[in-house]
Amino acid sequence: MAPTPPAGPGEQPEDRAVDHYLSELARWRMRREHELSALDEITRTHPDRDALNEDVTASMTLHHAIAQRHDLLLATWEDVRDGDGEREWVSTLLWGVLEMPDGDPQALALALPDALRMSDALAASLRARTGADGDELPVRQRVAALRADLERLADAVAGDDSTERLEEARRRLDALGRRADEEALVEIGELESELAGLERALLVAAAEEAHGTADLDQARAEREHLVAKGEAVRALAARVLESVTPAPTLGIPDVSALGEVPTEESELTAYVGNLERVGRALDQAHATYAAALAEYADLADRAERLASTLAGCGAPTSVDLSGMLTAAKESLHNKPADVRRAAALVAAQEAYLAQLRPES
């Protein structure tokens, strides 16, 4: 499950709380990526794969957006600790809206904590529907977890048909808690899927309501969010320029150039449209600079794998490739790293090894 936010909306979290949160979020991000990859493999051969594919795609899209926001939080927090950034930008990025990279209207206007909850709900639903949970958890633990989910959801609904659904789920859960047979496990899986779906529906409904009620306060909040996001992207771009060459040289828009949010309703709509365009431009810049760092990380991983492979090779192969491996590592260790030269050297070694393996 995703970590708890280090502070509420508008609050300034303590340094240790931010460090802990970003570290836990990194672990969550890695585990969820591996889990989604495994679930994707399962659904490819599942009898209900067509019905499951939509949630798998939504989960992966959501995880990508969360990973992007995590990158920006890391860059911003690094600047704050170095004394170059504003501390309030951390809270703004944490609670500012998280737009989906494909503009999915069913997943708009989510803050990072809500996006994490939705990711957890989607993953729980997929695990239950595919049987990926299996018998790993005892019935008592799964019932206890469901009961906690019920109580949390009960606080989020108010007198609509969801309340009746939760009461029915509670009655079913009470009956299941006294059983431990195989049919109980099946019903527990169904309940897990239903509650995950309900939580997702509640989050989407809240997001759509927030996104569809643009007003002066919301425009001001979005402007503040984009100011923090812009500074985070600029911090990320600075890291890229210091780390790799050639580096992207995209212009990063400054939302302050739009001026303050107008109070006249006739001007507000146009201003909100300009904010959306700035937001899309920042997303594009973020994706470009993040991709440059990802390329560098991938090259470093491939070079390490080559070093491990060479350690087990015979003398002729080691002699042929050791010089190129040394040159590749030197290219990657320089600041900025020459990624083109390193990529060519790594690719050449990989191709050479691929040719040698069939003969060995």
Coordinates of C-alpha atoms in Angstrom, one line a residue:
M1 CA 0.0 0.0 0.0
A2 CA 1.1 3.6 -0.7
P3 CA 2.8 5.6 2.1
T4 CA 0.8 8.1 4.1
P5 CA 1.5 11.8 3.1
P6 CA 3.9 13.6 5.3
A7 CA 1.5 16.5 5.8
G8 CA -2.0 17.6 4.9
P9 CA -3.0 20.1 2.2
G10 CA -1.4 23.5 2.9
E11 CA 0.8 22.2 5.7
Q12 CA 4.6 22.3 5.6
P13 CA 6.0 18.8 6.4
E14 CA 9.1 18.3 8.5
D15 CA 12.3 17.4 6.8
R16 CA 12.5 13.9 8.2
A17 CA 8.9 13.2 7.2
V18 CA 9.7 14.3 3.6
D19 CA 12.8 12.1 3.5
H20 CA 10.9 9.1 4.8
Y21 CA 7.9 9.7 2.5
L22 CA 10.0 10.0 -0.7
S23 CA 12.0 6.9 0.3
E24 CA 8.9 4.9 0.9
L25 CA 7.3 6.2 -2.3
A26 CA 10.4 5.1 -4.2
R27 CA 9.9 1.6 -2.8
W28 CA 6.2 1.6 -3.5
R29 CA 6.9 2.8 -7.1
M30 CA 9.3 -0.1 -7.8
R31 CA 7.1 -2.7 -6.2
R32 CA 4.0 -1.5 -8.1
E33 CA 5.9 -1.5 -11.4
H34 CA 6.9 -5.1 -10.9
E35 CA 3.4 -6.0 -9.8
L36 CA 1.8 -4.4 -12.8
S37 CA 4.2 -6.2 -15.1
A38 CA 3.3 -9.5 -13.5
L39 CA -0.4 -8.7 -13.7
D40 CA 0.0 -7.8 -17.4
E41 CA 1.5 -11.2 -18.0
I42 CA -1.3 -13.0 -16.2
T43 CA -4.1 -11.1 -18.1
R44 CA -2.6 -12.0 -21.5
T45 CA -3.7 -15.6 -21.0
H46 CA -6.7 -15.0 -18.7
P47 CA -10.2 -16.0 -20.0
D48 CA -11.4 -12.4 -19.2
R49 CA -8.4 -10.6 -20.7
D50 CA -10.5 -8.2 -22.8
A51 CA -12.4 -7.0 -19.7
L52 CA -9.1 -6.8 -17.7
N53 CA -7.1 -5.0 -20.2
E54 CA -8.8 -1.7 -19.6
D55 CA -7.9 -1.7 -15.9
V56 CA -4.3 -2.9 -16.7
T57 CA -3.9 0.0 -19.1
A58 CA -5.4 2.5 -16.6
S59 CA -3.1 1.2 -13.9
M60 CA 0.0 1.6 -16.0
T61 CA -1.0 5.1 -17.1
L62 CA -1.7 6.1 -13.5
H63 CA 1.6 4.6 -12.4
H64 CA 3.4 6.6 -15.1
A65 CA 1.8 9.9 -13.9
I66 CA 2.7 9.1 -10.3
A67 CA 6.3 8.3 -11.2
Q68 CA 6.6 11.6 -13.0
R69 CA 5.3 13.5 -9.9
H70 CA 7.7 11.5 -7.7
D71 CA 10.6 12.7 -10.0
L72 CA 9.5 16.3 -9.6
L73 CA 9.2 16.0 -5.9
L74 CA 12.7 14.5 -5.7
A75 CA 14.2 17.3 -7.8
T76 CA 12.4 20.0 -5.8
W77 CA 13.3 18.5 -2.4
E78 CA 17.0 18.3 -3.5
D79 CA 16.9 22.0 -4.3
V80 CA 15.2 22.8 -1.0
R81 CA 17.9 21.0 1.0
D82 CA 20.6 22.8 -1.1
G83 CA 18.9 26.1 -0.2
D84 CA 17.9 26.9 -3.8
G85 CA 14.2 26.0 -3.6
E86 CA 11.0 27.2 -1.8
R87 CA 9.8 24.7 0.9
E88 CA 6.2 25.3 0.1
W89 CA 6.6 23.9 -3.4
V90 CA 6.9 20.4 -1.9
S91 CA 3.4 20.6 -0.4
T92 CA 2.1 22.2 -3.6
L93 CA 3.5 19.4 -5.7
L94 CA 2.2 16.8 -3.2
W95 CA -1.4 18.1 -3.2
G96 CA -1.6 19.8 -6.6
V97 CA -3.7 18.1 -9.3
L98 CA -2.0 15.2 -11.2
E99 CA -3.1 15.2 -14.8
M100 CA -2.9 11.9 -16.7
P101 CA -0.4 11.8 -19.6
D102 CA -3.0 10.8 -22.1
G103 CA -5.6 13.3 -20.9
D104 CA -8.0 10.5 -19.8
P105 CA -11.2 12.3 -18.6
Q106 CA -11.9 9.5 -16.1
A107 CA -8.7 10.2 -14.2
L108 CA -8.4 14.0 -14.0
A109 CA -7.7 16.4 -11.1
L110 CA -6.3 13.8 -8.7
A111 CA -3.8 14.9 -6.0
L112 CA -0.9 12.5 -5.6
P113 CA -2.3 10.8 -2.4
D114 CA -5.6 10.2 -4.2
A115 CA -3.7 8.9 -7.3
L116 CA -1.8 6.5 -5.0
R117 CA -5.1 5.3 -3.4
M118 CA -6.6 4.7 -6.9
S119 CA -3.5 2.8 -8.0
D120 CA -3.8 0.6 -4.8
A121 CA -7.5 0.1 -5.5
L122 CA -7.0 -0.8 -9.2
A123 CA -4.2 -3.3 -8.3
A124 CA -6.3 -4.9 -5.5
S125 CA -9.1 -5.3 -8.0
L126 CA -6.9 -6.8 -10.6
R127 CA -5.3 -9.2 -8.1
A128 CA -8.8 -10.4 -6.9
R129 CA -10.1 -10.8 -10.5
T130 CA -7.1 -12.7 -11.8
G131 CA -6.7 -14.8 -8.6
A132 CA -3.1 -13.4 -8.2
D133 CA -3.5 -13.2 -4.4
G134 CA -4.1 -16.9 -4.2
D135 CA -3.9 -18.3 -0.7
E136 CA -1.0 -16.2 0.4
L137 CA -2.9 -14.3 3.1
P138 CA -5.0 -16.2 5.8
V139 CA -8.7 -15.6 5.7
R140 CA -8.6 -13.7 9.0
Q141 CA -6.0 -11.2 7.7
R142 CA -8.0 -10.6 4.4
V143 CA -11.2 -10.1 6.3
A144 CA -9.5 -7.6 8.7
A145 CA -8.1 -5.7 5.7
L146 CA -11.6 -5.6 4.1
R147 CA -13.2 -4.4 7.3
A148 CA -10.7 -1.5 7.4
D149 CA -11.5 -0.7 3.8
L150 CA -15.2 -0.7 4.6
E151 CA -14.7 1.7 7.5
R152 CA -12.6 4.1 5.4
L153 CA -15.1 4.1 2.5
A154 CA -18.1 4.6 4.9
D155 CA -16.5 7.9 5.9
A156 CA -16.4 8.9 2.2
V157 CA -20.0 8.3 1.2
A158 CA -23.1 10.2 2.3
G159 CA -26.6 8.8 2.0
D160 CA -26.4 7.6 -1.6
D161 CA -26.7 4.1 -3.0
S162 CA -23.1 3.5 -2.0
T163 CA -24.1 3.4 1.6
E164 CA -26.5 0.5 0.9
R165 CA -23.8 -1.3 -1.0
L166 CA -21.4 -0.9 1.9
E167 CA -24.0 -2.2 4.4
E168 CA -24.6 -5.2 2.2
A169 CA -20.8 -5.8 1.9
R170 CA -20.5 -5.5 5.7
R171 CA -23.2 -8.2 6.2
R172 CA -21.4 -10.5 3.8
L173 CA -18.1 -9.9 5.5
D174 CA -19.5 -10.7 8.9
A175 CA -20.7 -14.0 7.5
L176 CA -17.4 -14.7 5.8
G177 CA -15.4 -14.0 9.0
R178 CA -16.8 -17.2 10.5
R179 CA -15.8 -19.4 7.6
A180 CA -12.5 -20.6 6.2
D181 CA -13.5 -22.9 3.3
E182 CA -12.6 -22.5 -0.4
E183 CA -15.9 -20.8 -1.2
A184 CA -15.1 -18.2 1.4
L185 CA -11.9 -17.4 -0.4
V186 CA -13.8 -16.9 -3.6
E187 CA -16.3 -14.6 -2.0
I188 CA -13.5 -12.7 -0.3
G189 CA -11.9 -12.1 -3.7
E190 CA -15.2 -10.9 -5.1
L191 CA -15.6 -8.5 -2.1
E192 CA -12.1 -7.2 -2.6
S193 CA -12.8 -6.5 -6.2
E194 CA -16.2 -4.8 -5.5
L195 CA -14.7 -2.5 -2.8
A196 CA -11.7 -1.6 -5.0
G197 CA -14.2 -0.7 -7.8
L198 CA -16.3 1.4 -5.4
E199 CA -13.2 3.3 -4.2
R200 CA -12.2 3.9 -7.7
A201 CA -15.7 5.2 -8.6
L202 CA -15.7 7.6 -5.6
L203 CA -12.2 9.0 -6.5
V204 CA -13.2 9.5 -10.2
A205 CA -16.5 11.2 -9.2
A206 CA -14.7 13.6 -6.9
A207 CA -12.1 14.3 -9.5
E208 CA -14.7 15.0 -12.2
E209 CA -16.5 17.4 -9.8
A210 CA -13.4 19.3 -9.0
H211 CA -12.3 19.4 -12.7
G212 CA -15.8 20.6 -13.8
T213 CA -16.2 23.5 -11.4
A214 CA -13.5 26.0 -12.4
D215 CA -13.7 29.2 -10.4
L216 CA -11.4 31.9 -9.2
D217 CA -10.0 30.0 -6.2
Q218 CA -9.4 26.9 -8.3
A219 CA -7.5 29.0 -11.0
R220 CA -5.4 30.5 -8.3
A221 CA -4.6 27.1 -6.9
E222 CA -3.7 25.8 -10.3
R223 CA -1.4 28.8 -11.0
E224 CA 0.4 28.1 -7.7
H225 CA 0.7 24.5 -8.6
L226 CA 2.2 25.3 -12.0
V227 CA 4.7 27.7 -10.5
A228 CA 5.9 24.9 -8.2
K229 CA 5.9 22.4 -11.1
G230 CA 7.8 24.8 -13.4
E231 CA 10.5 25.2 -10.8
A232 CA 10.7 21.4 -10.3
V233 CA 11.1 20.9 -14.1
R234 CA 13.8 23.6 -14.2
A235 CA 15.6 21.8 -11.4
L236 CA 15.3 18.5 -13.3
A237 CA 16.6 20.2 -16.5
A238 CA 19.6 21.5 -14.6
R239 CA 20.4 18.0 -13.4
V240 CA 20.2 16.7 -16.9
L241 CA 22.5 19.5 -18.3
E242 CA 25.0 18.7 -15.6
S243 CA 24.7 14.9 -16.1
V244 CA 24.6 14.1 -19.8
T245 CA 25.7 15.4 -23.2
P246 CA 24.1 16.0 -25.6
A247 CA 21.2 17.2 -23.4
P248 CA 17.8 18.5 -24.5
T249 CA 17.4 22.2 -24.7
L250 CA 13.7 22.7 -24.4
G251 CA 12.3 26.1 -23.3
I252 CA 10.4 25.8 -20.0
P253 CA 7.5 28.1 -19.8
D254 CA 7.1 30.5 -16.8
V255 CA 3.6 30.7 -15.6
S256 CA 4.3 34.0 -13.9
A257 CA 4.4 35.5 -17.4
L258 CA 0.7 35.1 -17.6
G259 CA 0.3 37.6 -14.7
E260 CA -2.1 37.3 -11.8
V261 CA -5.4 35.4 -12.1
P262 CA -8.1 37.9 -13.3
T263 CA -11.2 38.4 -11.2
E264 CA -13.5 39.2 -14.2
E265 CA -15.4 36.1 -15.3
S266 CA -15.1 37.1 -18.9
E267 CA -11.2 37.0 -18.6
L268 CA -11.0 34.0 -16.3
T269 CA -12.0 31.4 -19.0
A270 CA -9.2 32.5 -21.3
Y271 CA -6.7 32.6 -18.4
V272 CA -7.6 29.0 -17.4
G273 CA -7.1 28.0 -21.0
N274 CA -3.6 29.6 -20.9
L275 CA -2.9 27.7 -17.7
E276 CA -3.8 24.4 -19.4
R277 CA -1.4 25.2 -22.3
V278 CA 1.4 26.0 -19.9
G279 CA 0.7 22.8 -18.0
R280 CA 0.9 20.7 -21.2
A281 CA 4.2 22.4 -22.1
L282 CA 5.6 21.7 -18.7
D283 CA 4.5 18.0 -19.0
Q284 CA 6.3 17.8 -22.4
A285 CA 9.5 19.3 -21.0
H286 CA 9.4 17.1 -18.0
A287 CA 8.9 14.0 -20.1
T288 CA 11.8 15.0 -22.4
Y289 CA 14.3 15.6 -19.6
A290 CA 13.2 12.6 -17.6
A291 CA 13.8 10.5 -20.7
A292 CA 17.3 11.7 -21.0
L293 CA 18.1 10.7 -17.4
A294 CA 16.3 7.3 -18.0
E295 CA 18.5 6.7 -21.1
Y296 CA 21.6 7.4 -19.0
A297 CA 20.4 5.0 -16.2
D298 CA 19.7 2.3 -18.8
L299 CA 23.2 2.6 -20.3
A300 CA 24.7 2.4 -16.9
D301 CA 22.7 -0.8 -16.1
R302 CA 23.7 -2.3 -19.5
A303 CA 27.4 -1.6 -18.9
E304 CA 27.2 -3.3 -15.5
R305 CA 25.6 -6.3 -17.0
L306 CA 28.3 -6.5 -19.6
A307 CA 30.9 -6.3 -16.9
S308 CA 29.3 -9.2 -15.1
T309 CA 29.1 -11.2 -18.4
L310 CA 32.8 -10.5 -19.2
A311 CA 33.8 -11.7 -15.8
G312 CA 32.7 -15.2 -16.8
C313 CA 34.1 -15.1 -20.4
G314 CA 37.3 -16.7 -21.7
A315 CA 40.5 -14.8 -22.4
P316 CA 39.9 -14.0 -26.1
T317 CA 36.5 -12.4 -25.4
S318 CA 37.8 -10.5 -22.4
V319 CA 40.8 -9.1 -24.4
D320 CA 38.5 -8.1 -27.3
L321 CA 35.9 -6.3 -25.2
S322 CA 37.6 -5.1 -22.0
G323 CA 39.0 -2.0 -23.7
M324 CA 35.6 -1.0 -25.1
L325 CA 33.9 -1.6 -21.7
T326 CA 36.5 0.6 -20.0
A327 CA 35.9 3.3 -22.6
A328 CA 32.1 3.0 -22.1
K329 CA 32.4 3.3 -18.4
E330 CA 34.7 6.4 -18.7
S331 CA 32.1 8.0 -21.0
L332 CA 29.4 7.4 -18.4
H333 CA 31.5 8.5 -15.4
N334 CA 32.4 11.9 -17.0
K335 CA 30.4 14.9 -16.0
P336 CA 28.5 15.5 -18.3
A337 CA 28.5 11.9 -19.6
D338 CA 28.9 11.4 -23.3
V339 CA 25.8 9.2 -23.8
R340 CA 26.2 8.9 -27.6
R341 CA 29.7 7.5 -27.3
A342 CA 28.6 5.3 -24.4
A343 CA 25.6 4.0 -26.3
A344 CA 27.6 3.1 -29.4
L345 CA 30.2 1.3 -27.3
V346 CA 27.7 -0.6 -25.2
A347 CA 25.7 -1.6 -28.4
A348 CA 28.8 -2.8 -30.1
Q349 CA 29.8 -5.0 -27.1
E350 CA 26.3 -6.4 -26.9
A351 CA 26.3 -7.3 -30.6
Y352 CA 29.7 -8.9 -30.3
L353 CA 28.6 -11.1 -27.4
A354 CA 25.4 -12.0 -29.2
Q355 CA 27.5 -13.3 -32.1
L356 CA 29.8 -15.2 -29.8
R357 CA 27.1 -17.0 -27.8
P358 CA 25.8 -19.3 -30.5
E359 CA 29.4 -20.7 -31.0
S360 CA 30.1 -21.2 -27.3

